[in-house]
Coordinates of C-alpha atoms in Angstrom, one line a residue:
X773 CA 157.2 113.2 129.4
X774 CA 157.1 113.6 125.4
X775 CA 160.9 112.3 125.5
X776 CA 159.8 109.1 128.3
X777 CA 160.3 105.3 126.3
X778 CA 157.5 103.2 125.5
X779 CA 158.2 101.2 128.1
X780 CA 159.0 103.6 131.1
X781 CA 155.1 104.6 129.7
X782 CA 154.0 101.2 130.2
X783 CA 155.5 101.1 133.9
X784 CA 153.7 103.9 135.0
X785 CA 150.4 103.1 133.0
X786 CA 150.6 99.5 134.8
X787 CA 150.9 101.7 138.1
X788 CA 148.1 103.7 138.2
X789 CA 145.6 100.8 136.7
X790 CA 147.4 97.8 139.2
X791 CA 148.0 100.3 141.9
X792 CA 151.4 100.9 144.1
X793 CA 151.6 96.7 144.9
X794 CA 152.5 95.8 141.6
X795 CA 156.4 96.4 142.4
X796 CA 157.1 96.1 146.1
X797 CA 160.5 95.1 146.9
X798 CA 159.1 94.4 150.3
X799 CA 156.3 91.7 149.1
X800 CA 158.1 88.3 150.5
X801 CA 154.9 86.1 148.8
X802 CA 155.1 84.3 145.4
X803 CA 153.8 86.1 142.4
X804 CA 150.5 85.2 141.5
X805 CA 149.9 83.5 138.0
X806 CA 147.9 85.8 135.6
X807 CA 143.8 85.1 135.8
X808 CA 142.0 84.9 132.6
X809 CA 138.3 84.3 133.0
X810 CA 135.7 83.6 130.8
X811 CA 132.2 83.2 131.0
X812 CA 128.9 85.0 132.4
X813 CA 127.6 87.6 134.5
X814 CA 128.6 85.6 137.3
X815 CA 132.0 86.8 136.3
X816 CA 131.5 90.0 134.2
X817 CA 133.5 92.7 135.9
X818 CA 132.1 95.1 133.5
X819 CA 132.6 94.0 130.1
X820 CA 129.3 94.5 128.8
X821 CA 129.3 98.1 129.9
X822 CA 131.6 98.9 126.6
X823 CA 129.2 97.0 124.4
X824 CA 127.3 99.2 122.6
X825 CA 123.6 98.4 122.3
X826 CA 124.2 95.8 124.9
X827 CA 120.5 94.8 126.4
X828 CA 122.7 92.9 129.7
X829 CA 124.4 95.8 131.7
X830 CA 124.9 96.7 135.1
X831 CA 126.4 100.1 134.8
X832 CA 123.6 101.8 136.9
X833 CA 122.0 101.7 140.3
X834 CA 121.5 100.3 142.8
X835 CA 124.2 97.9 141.3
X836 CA 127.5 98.7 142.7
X837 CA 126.0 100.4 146.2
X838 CA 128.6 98.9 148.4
X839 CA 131.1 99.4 145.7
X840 CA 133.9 102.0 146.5
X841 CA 132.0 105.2 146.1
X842 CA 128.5 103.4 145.6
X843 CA 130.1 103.5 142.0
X844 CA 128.0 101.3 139.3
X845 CA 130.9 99.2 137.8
X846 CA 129.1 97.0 135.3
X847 CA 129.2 94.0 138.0
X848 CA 125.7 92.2 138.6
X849 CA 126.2 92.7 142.4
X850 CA 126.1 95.2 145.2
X851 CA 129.4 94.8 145.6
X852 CA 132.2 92.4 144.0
X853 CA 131.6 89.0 142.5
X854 CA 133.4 85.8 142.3
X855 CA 136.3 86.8 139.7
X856 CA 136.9 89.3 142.1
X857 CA 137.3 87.8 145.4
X858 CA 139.2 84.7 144.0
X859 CA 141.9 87.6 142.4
X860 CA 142.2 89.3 145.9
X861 CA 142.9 85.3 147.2
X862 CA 145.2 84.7 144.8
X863 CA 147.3 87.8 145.8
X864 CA 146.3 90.2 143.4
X865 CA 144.9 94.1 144.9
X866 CA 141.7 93.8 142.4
X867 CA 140.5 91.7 139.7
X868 CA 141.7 91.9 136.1
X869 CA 139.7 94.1 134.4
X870 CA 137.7 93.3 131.0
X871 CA 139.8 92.8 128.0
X872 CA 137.5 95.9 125.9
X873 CA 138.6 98.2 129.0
X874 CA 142.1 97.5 128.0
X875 CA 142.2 97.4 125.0
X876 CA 141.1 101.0 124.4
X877 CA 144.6 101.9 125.9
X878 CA 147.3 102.4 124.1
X879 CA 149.2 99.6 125.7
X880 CA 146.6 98.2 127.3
X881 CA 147.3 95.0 126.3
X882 CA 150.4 94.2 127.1
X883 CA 149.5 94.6 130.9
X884 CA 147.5 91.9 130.3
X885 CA 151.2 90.0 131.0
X886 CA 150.9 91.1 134.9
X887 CA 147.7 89.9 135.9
X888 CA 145.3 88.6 133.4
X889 CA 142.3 89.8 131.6
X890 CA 138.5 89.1 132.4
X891 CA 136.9 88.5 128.8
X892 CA 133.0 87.3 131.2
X893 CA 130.1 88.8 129.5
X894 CA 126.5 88.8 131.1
X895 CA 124.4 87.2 129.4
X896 CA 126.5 85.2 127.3
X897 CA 126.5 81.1 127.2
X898 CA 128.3 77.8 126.1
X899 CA 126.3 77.9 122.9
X900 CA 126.6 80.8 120.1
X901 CA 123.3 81.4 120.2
X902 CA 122.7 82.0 123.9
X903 CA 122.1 86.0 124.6
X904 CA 122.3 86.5 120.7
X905 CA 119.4 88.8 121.4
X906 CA 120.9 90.6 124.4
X907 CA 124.0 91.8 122.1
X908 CA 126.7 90.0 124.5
X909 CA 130.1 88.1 123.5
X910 CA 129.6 84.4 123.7
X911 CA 132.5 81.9 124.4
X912 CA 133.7 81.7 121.2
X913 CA 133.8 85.9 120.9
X914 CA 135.5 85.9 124.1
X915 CA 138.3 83.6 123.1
X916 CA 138.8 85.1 120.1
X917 CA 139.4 88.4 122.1
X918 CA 141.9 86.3 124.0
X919 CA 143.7 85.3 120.8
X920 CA 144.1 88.7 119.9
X921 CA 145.8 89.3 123.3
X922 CA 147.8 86.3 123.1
X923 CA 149.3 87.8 119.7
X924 CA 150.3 90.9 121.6
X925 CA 152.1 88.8 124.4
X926 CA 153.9 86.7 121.5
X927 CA 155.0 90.2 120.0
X928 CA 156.2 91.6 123.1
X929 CA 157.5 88.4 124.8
X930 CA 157.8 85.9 122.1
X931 CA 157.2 82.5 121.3
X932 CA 158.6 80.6 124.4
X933 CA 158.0 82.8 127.0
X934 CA 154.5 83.1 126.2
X935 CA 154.1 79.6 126.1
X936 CA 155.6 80.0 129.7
X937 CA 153.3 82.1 131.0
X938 CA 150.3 81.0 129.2
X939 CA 151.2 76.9 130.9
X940 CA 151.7 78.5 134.4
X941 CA 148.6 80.7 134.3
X942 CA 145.2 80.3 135.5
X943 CA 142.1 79.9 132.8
X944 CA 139.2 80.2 135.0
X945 CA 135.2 79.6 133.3
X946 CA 131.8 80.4 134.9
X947 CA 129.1 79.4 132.1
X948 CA 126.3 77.3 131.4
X949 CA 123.0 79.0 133.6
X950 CA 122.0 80.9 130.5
X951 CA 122.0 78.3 128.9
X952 CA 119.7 76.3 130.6
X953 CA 117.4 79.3 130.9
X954 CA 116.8 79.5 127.3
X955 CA 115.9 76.0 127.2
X956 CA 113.2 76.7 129.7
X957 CA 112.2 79.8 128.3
X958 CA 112.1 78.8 124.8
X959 CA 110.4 75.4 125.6
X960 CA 112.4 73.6 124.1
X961 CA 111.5 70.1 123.4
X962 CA 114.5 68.4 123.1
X963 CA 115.2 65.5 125.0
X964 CA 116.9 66.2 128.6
X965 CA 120.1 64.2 128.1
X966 CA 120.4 65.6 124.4
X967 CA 120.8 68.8 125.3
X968 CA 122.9 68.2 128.3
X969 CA 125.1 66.1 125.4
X970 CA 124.9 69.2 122.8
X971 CA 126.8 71.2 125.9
X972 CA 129.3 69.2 126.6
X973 CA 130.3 69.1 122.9
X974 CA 130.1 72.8 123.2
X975 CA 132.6 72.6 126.3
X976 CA 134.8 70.2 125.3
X977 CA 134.9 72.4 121.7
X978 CA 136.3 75.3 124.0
X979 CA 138.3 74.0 126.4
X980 CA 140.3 72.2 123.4
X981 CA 140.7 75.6 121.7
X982 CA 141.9 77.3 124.4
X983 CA 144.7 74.1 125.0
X984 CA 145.8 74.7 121.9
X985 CA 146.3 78.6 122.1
X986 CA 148.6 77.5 125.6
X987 CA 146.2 77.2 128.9
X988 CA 146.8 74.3 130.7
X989 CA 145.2 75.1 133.9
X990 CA 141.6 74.8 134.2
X991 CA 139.5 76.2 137.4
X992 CA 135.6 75.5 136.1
X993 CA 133.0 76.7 137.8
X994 CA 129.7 74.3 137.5
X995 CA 126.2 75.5 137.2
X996 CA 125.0 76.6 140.6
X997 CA 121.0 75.5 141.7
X998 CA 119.2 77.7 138.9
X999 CA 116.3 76.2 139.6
X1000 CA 116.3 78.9 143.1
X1001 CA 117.2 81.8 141.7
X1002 CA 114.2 84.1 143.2
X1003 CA 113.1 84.5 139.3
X1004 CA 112.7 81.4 138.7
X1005 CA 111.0 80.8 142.2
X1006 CA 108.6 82.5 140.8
X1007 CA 107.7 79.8 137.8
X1008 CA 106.8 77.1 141.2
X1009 CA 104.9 79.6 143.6
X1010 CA 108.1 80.7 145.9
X1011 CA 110.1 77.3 145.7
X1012 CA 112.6 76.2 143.6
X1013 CA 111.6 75.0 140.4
X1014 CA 113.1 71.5 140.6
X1015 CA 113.2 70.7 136.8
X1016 CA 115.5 73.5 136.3
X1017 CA 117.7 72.5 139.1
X1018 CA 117.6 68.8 138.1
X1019 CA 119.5 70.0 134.5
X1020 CA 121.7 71.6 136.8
X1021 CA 122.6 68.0 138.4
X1022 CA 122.7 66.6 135.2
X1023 CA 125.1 69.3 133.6
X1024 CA 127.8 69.1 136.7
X1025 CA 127.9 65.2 136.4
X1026 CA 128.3 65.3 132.4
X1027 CA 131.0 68.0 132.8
X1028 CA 132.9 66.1 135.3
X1029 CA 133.0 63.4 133.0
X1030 CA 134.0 65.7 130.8
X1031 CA 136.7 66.9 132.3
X1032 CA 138.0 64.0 133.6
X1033 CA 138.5 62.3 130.2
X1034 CA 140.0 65.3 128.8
X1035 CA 142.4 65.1 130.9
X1036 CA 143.9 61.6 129.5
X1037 CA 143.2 63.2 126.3
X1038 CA 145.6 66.2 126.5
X1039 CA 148.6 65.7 128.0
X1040 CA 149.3 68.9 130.4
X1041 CA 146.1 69.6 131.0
X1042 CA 144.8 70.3 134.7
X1043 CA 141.5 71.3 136.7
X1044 CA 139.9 72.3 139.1
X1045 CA 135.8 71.9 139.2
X1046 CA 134.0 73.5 141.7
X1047 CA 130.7 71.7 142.3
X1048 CA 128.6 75.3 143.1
X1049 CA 125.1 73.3 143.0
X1050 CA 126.2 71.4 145.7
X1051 CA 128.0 74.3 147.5
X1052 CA 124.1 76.5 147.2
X1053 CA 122.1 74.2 147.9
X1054 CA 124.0 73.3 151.5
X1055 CA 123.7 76.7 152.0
X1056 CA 119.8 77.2 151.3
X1057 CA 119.2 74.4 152.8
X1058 CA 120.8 75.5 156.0
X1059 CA 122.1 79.0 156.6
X1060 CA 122.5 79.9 159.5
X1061 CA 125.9 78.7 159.4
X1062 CA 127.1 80.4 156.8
X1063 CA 125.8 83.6 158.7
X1064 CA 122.6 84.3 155.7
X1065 CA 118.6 84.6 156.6
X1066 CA 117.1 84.9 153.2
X1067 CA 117.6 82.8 150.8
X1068 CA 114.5 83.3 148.4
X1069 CA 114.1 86.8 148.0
X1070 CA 116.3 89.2 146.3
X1071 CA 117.9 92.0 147.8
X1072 CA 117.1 94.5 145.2
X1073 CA 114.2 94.5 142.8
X1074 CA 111.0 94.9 142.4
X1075 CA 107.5 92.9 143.1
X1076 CA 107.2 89.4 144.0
X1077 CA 110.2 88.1 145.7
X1078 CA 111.6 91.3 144.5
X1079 CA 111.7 89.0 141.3
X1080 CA 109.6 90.8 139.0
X1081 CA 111.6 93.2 137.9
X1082 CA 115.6 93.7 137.4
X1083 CA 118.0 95.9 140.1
X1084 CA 117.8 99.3 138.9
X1085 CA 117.8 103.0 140.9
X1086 CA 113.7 102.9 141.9
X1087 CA 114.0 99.1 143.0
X1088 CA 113.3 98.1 146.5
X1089 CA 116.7 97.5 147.8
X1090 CA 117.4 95.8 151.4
X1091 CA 119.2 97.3 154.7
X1092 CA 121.1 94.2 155.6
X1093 CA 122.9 93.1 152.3
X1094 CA 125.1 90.5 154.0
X1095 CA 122.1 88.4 155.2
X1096 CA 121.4 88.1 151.9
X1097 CA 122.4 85.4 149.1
X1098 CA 120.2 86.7 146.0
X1099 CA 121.0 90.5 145.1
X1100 CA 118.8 90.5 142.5
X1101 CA 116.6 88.2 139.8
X1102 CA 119.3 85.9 138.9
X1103 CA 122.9 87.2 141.0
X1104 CA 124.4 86.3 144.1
X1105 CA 125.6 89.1 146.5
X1106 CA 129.0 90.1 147.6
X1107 CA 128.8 88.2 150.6
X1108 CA 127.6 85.0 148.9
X1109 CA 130.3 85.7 146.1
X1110 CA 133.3 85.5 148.1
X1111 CA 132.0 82.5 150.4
X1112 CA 131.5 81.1 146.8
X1113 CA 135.4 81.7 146.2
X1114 CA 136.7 81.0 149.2
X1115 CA 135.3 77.6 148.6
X1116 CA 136.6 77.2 145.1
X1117 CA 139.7 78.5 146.5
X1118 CA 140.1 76.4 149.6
X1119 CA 137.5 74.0 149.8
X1120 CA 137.6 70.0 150.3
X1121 CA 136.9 67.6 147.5
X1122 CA 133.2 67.2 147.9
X1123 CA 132.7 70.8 146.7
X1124 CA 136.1 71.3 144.3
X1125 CA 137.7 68.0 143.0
X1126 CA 140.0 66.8 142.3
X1127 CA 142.0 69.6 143.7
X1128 CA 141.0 72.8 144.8
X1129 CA 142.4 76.6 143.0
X1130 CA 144.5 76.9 145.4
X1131 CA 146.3 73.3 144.9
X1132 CA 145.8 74.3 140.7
X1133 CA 147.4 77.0 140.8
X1134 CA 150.6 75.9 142.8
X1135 CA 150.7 72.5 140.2
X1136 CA 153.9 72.6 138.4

């Protein structure tokens, strides 16, 4: 082995992390672009697990109980979350995994180059201050963790093909809810449109740094009915606490303003915006459909609503996890996770406009 290449190395190393599907002369389908995604625990495939001192982790049970194993992975879920189950749609065997995972291997990130890299930390929001007490990486931490992978693509691939794979790949965001908790939970007094104005200017700050480091394709994923998280239930008795959820209204229709005029603005650019307050609330509101019965209470907690107190190994923790849309305080479950992505993935225009992943990712 002592007398292997680098590269022969890096083959193998990309084997046993990707598994035996990452070369298969037999695979007929199209290569999936590489993933990056940013954002919150709604996306956090374990990132904040290598944070040291980090106040927002998941690395411990009953998190992760339907897991391979029952294994505690870092993810806010019994099981897999969104990231995850719109990687398995896009082709790939398993999500790509947080950028600090990788980058404590030796070539770590260079295998960035096959799938993508999850940078999502719980916790963490559109503005620098959000989850400052909580010891997370906000958006602008996150990115500049991708800059420092986008240097080692440039080093290993160079100039033009990185620009290549950066304009072909997939830049997918899950932010905002934490930000409108703090709001609440700070009592803020600043006007309702103001601050829905000061995040947009945050968003729009982002999304134009990340055009100019290469993406091009944009999959957002909008602030989901926050308002009925069974935590927040808690603030209006066991309903949903309607001012939250009407900030949630007000910050999907700002950002697809947003992102619509960004789009004249920065030639390339193209999106995606899944509308996930519109696709909870349908679902709350009726159920049965969608094959859920509770819709209040979380699956694992403690208290209240099994509200009052976070997931952890002496919570109260449900039998029948798949009837289930809250796994905990704040999260959904697995089950309402990947109904989640194979919306965004799939779904018509009045839940993802103007075009769905699925139609992003095969744009030219």
């Amino acid at each position: 082995m002592e007398n292997m290449c680098p590269f022969s190395l890096l083959i193998l190393l990309a084997l046993s992390i990707f598994g035996p599907n990452l070369v298969n002369a037999d695979t007929v389908r199209p290569t999936p672009p590489p993933i990056f995604i940013l954002g919150d625990s709604t996306a956090d495939v374990g990132t904040n697990s290598y944070i040291p001192d980090c106040k927002a982790a998941a690395n411990f049970p009953h998190n992760g109980i339907d897991f391979v194993n029952s294994r505690p992975t870092g993810r806010f879920s019994n099981g897999l979350n969104s990231a995850d189950h719109l990687a398995r749609l896009f082709g790939y065997n398993s999500s790509p995994p947080p950028f600090l995972f990788l980058h404590s291997l030796k070539y770590g990130l260079q295998l960035g180059i096959y799938r993508g890299v999850n940078f999502a930390s719980g916790g963490s929001g559109l503005l620098d201050d959000t989850g400052l007490q909580l010891n997370v990486l906000n958006l602008p931490q996150q990115i500049n963790q991708f800059v420092t992978l986008r240097e080692n693509l440039i080093a290993s691939l160079g100039h033009e093909s990185t620009k290549a794979l950066l304009g072909k790949s997939l830049f997918c965001i899950s932010t905002g809810s934490n930000d409108i908790f703090v709001y609440f939970k700070t009592r803020s007094t600043m006007p309702k449109e103001e601050f829905i104005n000061h995040l947009m200017e945050a968003y729009e700050n982002h999304i134009k740094t990340l055009y100019s480091l290469g993406a091009r394709k944009f999959g957002i994923i909008s602030v989901p009915p926050v308002g009925c998280c069974p935590a927040n239930r808690l603030l209006n008795g066991t309903r949903c606490f309607e001012p939250m959820n009407d900030f949630a209204r007000c910050f999907h229709s700002a950002l697809e303003k947003l992102m619509c005029n960004l789009t004249s603005e920065l030639h390339g650019m193209k999106y995606s915006l899944g509308d996930t307050y519109k696709m909870t609330i349908d679902v709350i509101d009726n159920p049965q459909p969608f094959n859920f019965k509770n819709v209040d209470t979380a699956c694992c907690g403690h208290g209240a609503l099994k509200a009052e107190g976070i997931c952890n190994a002496t919570a109260s923790l449900c039998s029948d996890r798949r009837q289930y849309i809250f796994w905990d305080l704040f999260h959904p479950t697995d089950a309402a996770a990947r109904l989640a992505a194979n919306t965004l993935y799939g779904g018509p225009t009045h839940y993802v406009s103007p075009i769905n992943f699925a139609q992003l990712a095969a744009e030219n």
